[in-house]
Amino acid sequence: MSSADPPRRIEESRPEPVRTRFGGWAVVGVVAFALFMDYLIYGVIIPLTPYSPAIGSEGQLGLLYGGYSAGVLAATPLFGYLGDRIGCRWPMILGVLLSALTVVLFALAGSFYLLLLGRVLQGAAASATWTAGLALIAMHYPHKRVEMIGFALMGSTAGSLLGPVIGGALYAAGGYVLPFAVTGVLVAVDAGLRISLLPRDRSAAEASPGLLALLLDRSVLVAAAAVVLAAIGWGIVEPLLPARLGQLGASPAAVGLVFTVGAIAYGLSAPLVSRASDRLPIRRIIIGGTLAMAVALPLLSLFRSASGAAAGMCLVSLCYAFMLNPTSAELGNAVDRRGLSCYAAVYAVYNIAYAVGQMAASAFASAASSRLSFFHAMLIVGIALAIFAPLLALNGPSLPGVSSPLPVPRADRGTMP
């Protein structure tokens, strides 16, 4: 089925929600906690790494950062492949085992190379969680994808907020190893949830002969481009705004509060984005969010206080939600339109696209920090988003969102029982 088929045929291809004996919120709850743990571990490791006895120079810190990216990019295609061949439960379990190894290596590593191995495994664990986790939500909530993906992403937001706080507080209380010991306990809880609550996969997954055509589908490629733009829009704020607030005299606590307020705004926006997706074509929502982000970034630079920046962060977070949440759901819709079940493959594309956007934003931020003012950096990124936003219209006909339940027949396509 091509992306140009009329909406009626597309609606008929949507799968019925998969029922489990664990309740309607079990899968999204497990995935949300998994994403929470992914960002929590990331947030704990980043500020504590310089204090590791295995670190001998500042140059090694840059290698560790590259090791994480290498782990994500190398493992994502593998977990995309495994998710569509053996199901998503085992990749999720393997992901949490890799997280456990990461925590152990960072806590006990006596050499830089073991620490680098831990960083690579951390990237691989993240790729498993983000690929298989989002695929699970796409499979289990076909009629509420935008809303449920938004709720799951709230877990990652909470983890990004609490990770550095927990890591710093526990380091002050008990030294370098204590934060990793506490994180290890939480990883054990995460493992228990994944093993006990995620539904079992079928013994044999169906082949997906149309997988290559799906990955080359224009709707998938355009959605991936939208993910890149969302990652750039958010990724340029994280490294540059704290320095900007510091120049304005804001304390580290005030800077943290600004990001906390923005994260809360992002979490609260999930139902709003879902309702909009019920009423408007997803493509329009993504383009509108991208154009709004193009305006919000320069506006953020006009605030001269932490309280003003917090208001600006709320706007940026809202735009980010309108860019990312429906785009994540649209990748699942692309699978449905072709009558396939290879959700893990398209969310592998999602992860790779987000990593590319993050690296692009990081590279630009590094170059801009010493050459451009905060306003000019935000303005350049905003202009770039505005230029590329119209290209997201190259996604075939306008299609309605899939957040609302529709009385459609069950598609027997090898999804989880």
Coordinates of N, CA, C and O in Angstrom, one line a residue, residues 44 103-104 107 170 175-188:
V44 N 23.5 10.8 35.7 CA 24.4 10.5 36.8 C 25.8 10.4 36.3 O 26.7 10.9 37.0
V103 N 26.6 0.4 34.6 CA 26.7 0.9 36.0 C 27.9 0.3 36.7 O 28.7 0.9 37.4
V104 N 28.0 -1.0 36.5 CA 29.1 -1.8 37.2 C 30.5 -1.3 36.7 O 31.4 -1.0 37.5
A107 N 31.3 2.2 38.0 CA 31.5 2.2 39.5 C 32.9 1.6 39.8 O 33.6 2.1 40.8
L170 N 24.3 12.3 46.0 CA 24.8 11.0 46.5 C 26.4 11.1 46.6 O 27.0 10.5 47.5
G175 N 30.6 9.7 48.4 CA 31.7 9.5 47.5 C 31.3 9.0 46.1 O 30.1 8.9 45.8
Y176 N 32.3 8.5 45.3 CA 32.1 8.2 43.9 C 31.2 7.0 43.7 O 30.4 7.0 42.7
V177 N 31.3 5.9 44.5 CA 30.7 4.7 44.2 C 29.2 4.7 44.6 O 28.4 4.1 44.0
L178 N 28.8 5.5 45.6 CA 27.4 5.4 46.2 C 26.4 5.8 45.1 O 25.4 5.1 45.0
P179 N 26.6 6.8 44.3 CA 25.5 7.1 43.2 C 25.3 5.9 42.3 O 24.2 5.6 41.9
F180 N 26.4 5.2 42.0 CA 26.2 4.0 41.1 C 25.6 2.8 41.8 O 24.8 2.0 41.2
A181 N 25.8 2.7 43.1 CA 25.2 1.6 43.9 C 23.6 1.9 43.9 O 22.9 0.9 43.7
V182 N 23.2 3.1 44.2 CA 21.8 3.4 44.2 C 21.2 3.2 42.8 O 20.1 2.7 42.7
T183 N 21.9 3.7 41.8 CA 21.4 3.5 40.4 C 21.3 2.1 40.1 O 20.3 1.7 39.4
G184 N 22.2 1.2 40.6 CA 22.1 -0.2 40.3 C 20.9 -0.8 40.9 O 20.2 -1.7 40.2
V185 N 20.4 -0.4 42.1 CA 19.2 -0.9 42.6 C 18.0 -0.5 41.7 O 17.1 -1.3 41.5
L186 N 18.0 0.7 41.2 CA 16.9 1.2 40.3 C 17.0 0.4 39.0 O 15.9 0.1 38.4
V187 N 18.1 0.0 38.5 CA 18.3 -0.8 37.3 C 17.6 -2.2 37.6 O 17.0 -2.7 36.7
A188 N 17.8 -2.7 38.8 CA 17.2 -4.0 39.1 C 15.7 -3.9 39.1 O 15.0 -4.8 38.6

